[in-house]
mmCIF file of C-alpha atoms and ligand atoms in Angstrom:
data_model
loop_
_atom_site.group_PDB
_atom_site.id
_atom_site.type_symbol
_atom_site.label_atom_id
_atom_site.label_comp_id
_atom_site.label_asym_id
_atom_site.label_seq_id
_atom_site.Cartn_x
_atom_site.Cartn_y
_atom_site.Cartn_z
ATOM 1 C CA MET P 1 -25.271 89.279 23.567
ATOM 2 C CA ALA P 2 -22.792 86.939 22.298
ATOM 3 C CA PHE P 3 -18.906 86.683 22.150
ATOM 4 C CA THR P 4 -17.980 87.822 18.386
ATOM 5 C CA LEU P 5 -15.118 87.118 16.229
ATOM 6 C CA ALA P 6 -14.221 91.011 16.497
ATOM 7 C CA ALA P 7 -14.378 90.790 20.227
ATOM 8 C CA ALA P 8 -11.978 87.723 20.109
ATOM 9 C CA ARG P 9 -9.642 89.586 18.185
ATOM 10 C CA VAL P 10 -9.681 92.694 20.404
ATOM 11 C CA ALA P 11 -9.128 90.369 23.389
ATOM 12 C CA ILE P 12 -5.918 89.106 21.707
ATOM 13 C CA GLU P 13 -4.890 92.798 21.011
ATOM 14 C CA LYS P 14 -5.432 93.450 24.745
ATOM 15 C CA LEU P 15 -3.559 90.496 25.865
ATOM 16 C CA ASN P 16 -0.646 91.716 23.800
ATOM 17 C CA SER P 17 -0.575 94.953 25.337
ATOM 18 C CA LEU P 18 -1.033 93.789 28.793
ATOM 19 C CA ILE P 19 1.746 91.157 28.460
ATOM 20 C CA GLU P 20 4.150 93.857 27.072
ATOM 21 C CA GLY P 21 3.405 95.802 30.288
ATOM 22 C CA LYS P 22 3.810 92.822 32.564
ATOM 23 C CA LYS P 23 6.804 91.283 30.830
ATOM 24 C CA GLU P 24 9.114 91.971 33.731
ATOM 25 C CA TYR P 25 6.577 91.008 36.329
ATOM 26 C CA LEU P 26 6.334 87.613 34.560
ATOM 27 C CA THR P 27 9.733 87.126 34.488
ATOM 28 C CA ASP P 28 10.302 88.084 37.926
ATOM 29 C CA LEU P 29 7.730 85.145 38.792
ATOM 30 C CA ASP P 30 9.634 82.760 36.658
ATOM 31 C CA SER P 31 12.912 83.907 38.017
ATOM 32 C CA ALA P 32 11.753 82.494 41.422
ATOM 33 C CA ILE P 33 10.683 78.965 40.414
ATOM 34 C CA GLY P 34 12.002 78.708 36.805
ATOM 35 C CA ASP P 35 14.446 80.171 34.387
ATOM 36 C CA ALA P 36 13.278 83.697 34.298
ATOM 37 C CA ASP P 37 11.891 83.812 30.836
ATOM 38 C CA HIS P 38 8.088 83.522 31.090
ATOM 39 C CA GLY P 39 7.627 87.272 30.223
ATOM 40 C CA ILE P 40 10.058 87.478 27.589
ATOM 41 C CA ASN P 41 8.552 84.333 25.980
ATOM 42 C CA MET P 42 5.021 85.611 26.150
ATOM 43 C CA ASN P 43 5.957 88.949 24.859
ATOM 44 C CA ARG P 44 7.915 87.641 21.921
ATOM 45 C CA GLY P 45 5.075 85.313 21.114
ATOM 46 C CA PHE P 46 2.265 87.790 21.255
ATOM 47 C CA LYS P 47 4.179 90.320 19.261
ATOM 48 C CA LYS P 48 4.599 87.926 16.567
ATOM 49 C CA VAL P 49 0.963 87.110 16.835
ATOM 50 C CA MET P 50 0.170 90.765 16.098
ATOM 51 C CA GLU P 51 2.384 90.704 13.119
ATOM 52 C CA LYS P 52 0.710 87.551 11.884
ATOM 53 C CA LEU P 53 -2.939 89.207 12.412
ATOM 54 C CA GLN P 54 -1.976 92.489 10.825
ATOM 55 C CA ASP P 55 -4.073 93.319 7.832
ATOM 56 C CA LYS P 56 -5.663 89.800 8.004
ATOM 57 C CA GLU P 57 -9.403 89.254 8.072
ATOM 58 C CA HIS P 58 -10.803 85.785 9.504
ATOM 59 C CA SER P 59 -14.013 84.215 8.612
ATOM 60 C CA ASP P 60 -14.550 82.190 11.810
ATOM 61 C CA PHE P 61 -12.862 81.612 15.434
ATOM 62 C CA ALA P 62 -10.972 78.568 13.933
ATOM 63 C CA GLY P 63 -8.855 80.794 11.610
ATOM 64 C CA LEU P 64 -8.127 83.508 14.077
ATOM 65 C CA PHE P 65 -7.343 81.072 16.781
ATOM 66 C CA ARG P 66 -5.285 78.760 14.287
ATOM 67 C CA ASP P 67 -3.018 81.733 13.454
ATOM 68 C CA VAL P 68 -2.549 82.685 17.142
ATOM 69 C CA ALA P 69 -1.812 78.901 17.871
ATOM 70 C CA MET P 70 0.524 78.299 14.856
ATOM 71 C CA THR P 71 2.480 81.632 15.926
ATOM 72 C CA LEU P 72 2.704 80.914 19.603
ATOM 73 C CA MET P 73 4.169 77.197 18.714
ATOM 74 C CA SER P 74 6.503 78.332 16.408
ATOM 75 C CA ALA P 75 7.647 81.583 18.090
ATOM 76 C CA VAL P 76 7.764 80.816 21.843
ATOM 77 C CA GLY P 77 10.662 78.949 23.124
ATOM 78 C CA GLY P 78 9.902 77.005 26.517
ATOM 79 C CA SER P 79 6.798 74.931 27.349
ATOM 80 C CA ALA P 80 4.207 77.918 27.351
ATOM 81 C CA GLY P 81 4.401 78.423 23.706
ATOM 82 C CA PRO P 82 3.315 74.835 22.902
ATOM 83 C CA LEU P 83 0.779 74.832 25.679
ATOM 84 C CA TYR P 84 -0.923 78.002 24.810
ATOM 85 C CA GLY P 85 -0.529 77.156 21.188
ATOM 86 C CA THR P 86 -2.648 73.932 21.661
ATOM 87 C CA PHE P 87 -5.133 75.682 23.750
ATOM 88 C CA PHE P 88 -6.017 78.213 21.009
ATOM 89 C CA MET P 89 -5.732 75.480 18.270
ATOM 90 C CA LYS P 90 -8.417 73.167 20.227
ATOM 91 C CA MET P 91 -10.546 76.094 21.008
ATOM 92 C CA GLY P 92 -10.660 77.164 17.570
ATOM 93 C CA GLN P 93 -11.328 73.789 16.296
ATOM 94 C CA ASN P 94 -14.248 73.418 18.498
ATOM 95 C CA LEU P 95 -15.768 76.868 17.120
ATOM 96 C CA ALA P 96 -15.209 76.202 13.442
ATOM 97 C CA ASP P 97 -17.454 77.978 11.109
ATOM 98 C CA LYS P 98 -18.668 80.276 13.908
ATOM 99 C CA LYS P 99 -18.270 84.208 14.036
ATOM 100 C CA GLU P 100 -20.413 84.319 17.406
ATOM 101 C CA ALA P 101 -20.506 82.141 20.385
ATOM 102 C CA THR P 102 -22.876 81.818 23.412
ATOM 103 C CA VAL P 103 -21.212 81.553 26.850
ATOM 104 C CA GLU P 104 -21.967 77.864 26.780
ATOM 105 C CA GLU P 105 -20.139 77.260 23.396
ATOM 106 C CA PHE P 106 -17.147 79.291 24.456
ATOM 107 C CA ALA P 107 -16.821 77.495 27.729
ATOM 108 C CA SER P 108 -16.961 74.055 25.951
ATOM 109 C CA ALA P 109 -14.396 75.281 23.330
ATOM 110 C CA MET P 110 -12.148 76.184 26.352
ATOM 111 C CA GLN P 111 -12.810 73.057 27.937
ATOM 112 C CA GLU P 112 -11.343 71.410 24.542
ATOM 113 C CA GLY P 113 -8.380 73.812 24.750
ATOM 114 C CA LEU P 114 -7.794 72.877 28.332
ATOM 115 C CA ASN P 115 -7.983 69.131 27.668
ATOM 116 C CA GLY P 116 -5.489 69.690 24.783
ATOM 117 C CA ILE P 117 -3.016 71.430 27.488
ATOM 118 C CA MET P 118 -3.614 68.230 29.812
ATOM 119 C CA THR P 119 -2.871 65.957 27.141
ATOM 120 C CA LEU P 120 0.350 67.591 25.966
ATOM 121 C CA GLY P 121 1.701 68.424 29.247
ATOM 122 C CA LYS P 122 0.343 65.590 31.486
ATOM 123 C CA ALA P 123 -0.507 68.186 34.385
ATOM 124 C CA VAL P 124 -3.670 67.869 36.558
ATOM 125 C CA LEU P 125 -5.468 70.409 38.598
ATOM 126 C CA GLY P 126 -3.563 71.357 41.705
ATOM 127 C CA ASP P 127 0.019 70.732 39.922
ATOM 128 C CA LYS P 128 0.787 74.555 40.045
ATOM 129 C CA THR P 129 0.326 75.323 36.345
ATOM 130 C CA MET P 130 -1.701 77.223 34.111
ATOM 131 C CA LEU P 131 -4.517 74.920 34.469
ATOM 132 C CA ASP P 132 -5.052 76.125 38.050
ATOM 133 C CA ALA P 133 -6.164 79.457 36.697
ATOM 134 C CA ILE P 134 -7.889 78.150 33.275
ATOM 135 C CA SER P 135 -10.010 75.596 34.939
ATOM 136 C CA PRO P 136 -11.738 77.558 37.395
ATOM 137 C CA ALA P 137 -12.808 80.176 34.813
ATOM 138 C CA ILE P 138 -14.199 77.593 32.598
ATOM 139 C CA GLU P 139 -16.210 76.250 35.518
ATOM 140 C CA ALA P 140 -17.528 79.933 36.319
ATOM 141 C CA LEU P 141 -18.540 80.386 32.569
ATOM 142 C CA LYS P 142 -20.406 77.000 32.753
ATOM 143 C CA SER P 143 -22.335 78.017 35.961
ATOM 144 C CA ASN P 144 -23.407 81.489 34.544
ATOM 145 C CA PRO P 145 -25.048 80.251 31.248
ATOM 146 C CA GLY P 146 -27.521 83.131 30.825
ATOM 147 C CA ASP P 147 -25.759 86.470 31.352
ATOM 148 C CA GLU P 148 -22.529 86.888 29.427
ATOM 149 C CA ARG P 149 -21.234 89.784 31.282
ATOM 150 C CA ALA P 150 -21.740 88.032 34.594
ATOM 151 C CA ALA P 151 -20.191 85.053 33.263
ATOM 152 C CA TRP P 152 -16.875 86.622 32.099
ATOM 153 C CA THR P 153 -16.731 88.808 35.212
ATOM 154 C CA SER P 154 -16.889 85.535 37.436
ATOM 155 C CA ALA P 155 -14.426 83.794 35.027
ATOM 156 C CA ALA P 156 -11.888 86.306 35.274
ATOM 157 C CA ASP P 157 -12.256 86.712 39.271
ATOM 158 C CA ALA P 158 -12.161 82.672 39.499
ATOM 159 C CA ALA P 159 -8.878 82.775 37.227
ATOM 160 C CA GLU P 160 -7.489 85.573 39.663
ATOM 161 C CA GLU P 161 -8.293 83.274 42.748
ATOM 162 C CA GLY P 162 -7.050 80.214 41.065
ATOM 163 C CA MET P 163 -3.665 81.827 40.182
ATOM 164 C CA LYS P 164 -3.432 83.151 43.910
ATOM 165 C CA ALA P 165 -4.225 79.548 45.006
ATOM 166 C CA THR P 166 -1.089 78.264 43.082
ATOM 167 C CA ILE P 167 1.108 80.254 45.938
ATOM 168 C CA PRO P 168 0.985 77.601 48.642
ATOM 169 C CA MET P 169 1.125 74.723 45.892
ATOM 170 C CA LEU P 170 4.019 72.274 45.339
ATOM 171 C CA ALA P 171 4.851 72.252 41.746
ATOM 172 C CA LYS P 172 4.589 68.743 40.156
ATOM 173 C CA ARG P 173 5.009 69.637 36.451
ATOM 174 C CA GLY P 174 7.148 71.928 34.410
ATOM 175 C CA ARG P 175 10.553 73.309 35.280
ATOM 176 C CA SER P 176 9.219 74.561 38.918
ATOM 177 C CA SER P 177 8.840 70.926 39.804
ATOM 178 C CA TYR P 178 12.593 70.468 39.928
ATOM 179 C CA LEU P 179 12.525 72.719 43.130
ATOM 180 C CA GLY P 180 10.251 70.365 45.104
ATOM 181 C CA GLU P 181 9.338 72.043 48.388
ATOM 182 C CA ARG P 182 11.118 75.208 47.409
ATOM 183 C CA SER P 183 8.462 75.819 44.900
ATOM 184 C CA ILE P 184 6.141 76.396 47.680
ATOM 185 C CA GLY P 185 5.289 80.107 48.696
ATOM 186 C CA HIS P 186 5.644 81.391 45.059
ATOM 187 C CA GLN P 187 2.878 82.291 42.590
ATOM 188 C CA ASP P 188 3.176 80.268 39.015
ATOM 189 C CA PRO P 189 3.869 82.558 36.217
ATOM 190 C CA GLY P 190 1.792 80.523 33.696
ATOM 191 C CA ALA P 191 -1.141 80.774 35.924
ATOM 192 C CA THR P 192 -0.517 84.449 35.951
ATOM 193 C CA SER P 193 -0.520 84.900 32.339
ATOM 194 C CA SER P 194 -3.630 82.616 32.137
ATOM 195 C CA TRP P 195 -5.379 85.158 34.573
ATOM 196 C CA TYR P 196 -4.454 87.698 32.008
ATOM 197 C CA LEU P 197 -5.785 85.917 29.071
ATOM 198 C CA ILE P 198 -9.063 85.371 30.782
ATOM 199 C CA SER P 199 -9.273 88.875 32.009
ATOM 200 C CA CYS P 200 -8.618 90.307 28.459
ATOM 201 C CA PHE P 201 -11.548 88.090 27.100
ATOM 202 C CA ARG P 202 -13.753 89.627 29.740
ATOM 203 C CA ASP P 203 -12.602 93.151 28.882
ATOM 204 C CA ALA P 204 -13.110 92.650 25.160
ATOM 205 C CA LEU P 205 -16.605 91.145 25.740
ATOM 206 C CA THR P 206 -17.662 94.088 27.950
ATOM 207 C CA GLU P 207 -16.519 96.586 25.461
ATOM 208 C CA HIS P 208 -17.220 94.705 22.017
ATOM 209 C CA GLY P 209 -19.343 91.783 22.497
ATOM 210 C CA GLY P 210 -22.575 91.575 20.319
ATOM 211 C CA GLN P 211 -21.152 94.108 17.789
HETATM 212 P P1 ADP K 301 9.591 76.980 30.538
HETATM 213 O O1 ADP K 301 9.054 76.498 32.014
HETATM 214 O O2 ADP K 301 9.803 75.999 29.533
HETATM 215 O O3 ADP K 301 10.796 78.013 30.677
HETATM 216 P P2 ADP K 301 7.779 79.212 30.351
HETATM 217 O O4 ADP K 301 8.697 79.814 31.460
HETATM 218 O O5 ADP K 301 7.329 80.188 29.254
HETATM 219 O O6 ADP K 301 8.405 77.889 29.907
HETATM 220 O O7 ADP K 301 6.391 78.741 31.100
HETATM 221 C C1 ADP K 301 6.321 78.236 32.466
HETATM 222 C C2 ADP K 301 4.851 77.987 32.743
HETATM 223 O O8 ADP K 301 4.278 77.052 31.970
HETATM 224 C C3 ADP K 301 4.632 77.534 34.197
HETATM 225 O O9 ADP K 301 4.579 78.434 35.184
HETATM 226 C C4 ADP K 301 3.499 76.619 34.067
HETATM 227 O O10 ADP K 301 2.201 77.368 34.423
HETATM 228 C C5 ADP K 301 3.351 76.324 32.631
HETATM 229 N N1 ADP K 301 3.690 74.803 32.542
HETATM 230 C C6 ADP K 301 4.942 74.305 32.388
HETATM 231 N N2 ADP K 301 4.781 72.954 32.324
HETATM 232 C C7 ADP K 301 3.472 72.564 32.245
HETATM 233 C C8 ADP K 301 2.815 71.566 31.936
HETATM 234 N N3 ADP K 301 3.186 70.188 31.928
HETATM 235 N N4 ADP K 301 1.446 71.651 31.841
HETATM 236 C C9 ADP K 301 0.803 72.664 32.028
HETATM 237 N N5 ADP K 301 1.511 73.866 32.229
HETATM 238 C C10 ADP K 301 2.876 73.702 32.380
HETATM 239 MG MG1 MG K 302 10.508 79.695 31.976
#
C-alpha cells in the first residue's frame, strides 16, 4: 500500500473539516499567547483551498500541493499562511511527477517541507512552534519504513506528543516569543494545527491509501 494522490486530496478535505470544527479552539489557544487569529486564519485558508480544488484534477502531488500552497500563501494573513504554504510547496516539489509515494518518499518530501519552514521562519526544534509537532512525525515515518499504516499511526501519535510538549516550552519565534516567560504553560496553536494535519494524513491513508 502506498500513499496515493487521491488519498492526499482526501487528507486536505479532512483537514478543512477538522479545522472548521476546531476554529474556536485554535483561536482560544492563540488568544493565550498570540493575537487570537490562528483558527480564523486556518479556516479562511483551507476554505479557499477547497474552492480552488473544486472541479480540478491533478496529475501529480506537485500540482495538488502547489494549489494548496499558493492559496494558503495568498489567503492567510499572519505567519501560518506563508509557513504552511512553503511546507506544501516544497513537499510537492519533492514529489513531482508522482501519483503514489512510499512512506520513505513521503517522509523525505515532508522533511524538505520542514526545511522550507525553518529557512523562512528561522525557528529550530524546541522554539515552541509548528516544527515541534511536524518534526517528530517525520522521524516516526522514517523509523517505520515497511508498514504504511503503522508508520502514519505512529507519526500522528508523535505529532500529538510533540504538540503537548510545547506546553512547558518558552517561545523563541513568532508572536508568542514577545511574551517571554509568560508563554510557558500554554500549548502552541501552530503545533496544534500541525497535529491536525498529520492526523488527517493518517486517516486518509487508513481509509483511502492504495486506491
Ligand atoms: P500570527 O502569529 O502571525 O498571528 P498565526 O496565529 O496564524 O499567525 O500562527 C501562529 C503559529 O505560527 C504559532 O503558533 C507557531 O506555531 C507558528 N509560527 C510563528 N512563527 C513561526 C516561525 N518563525 N517558525 C515556525 N513557526 C512559526
Ligand atoms: Mg495569531
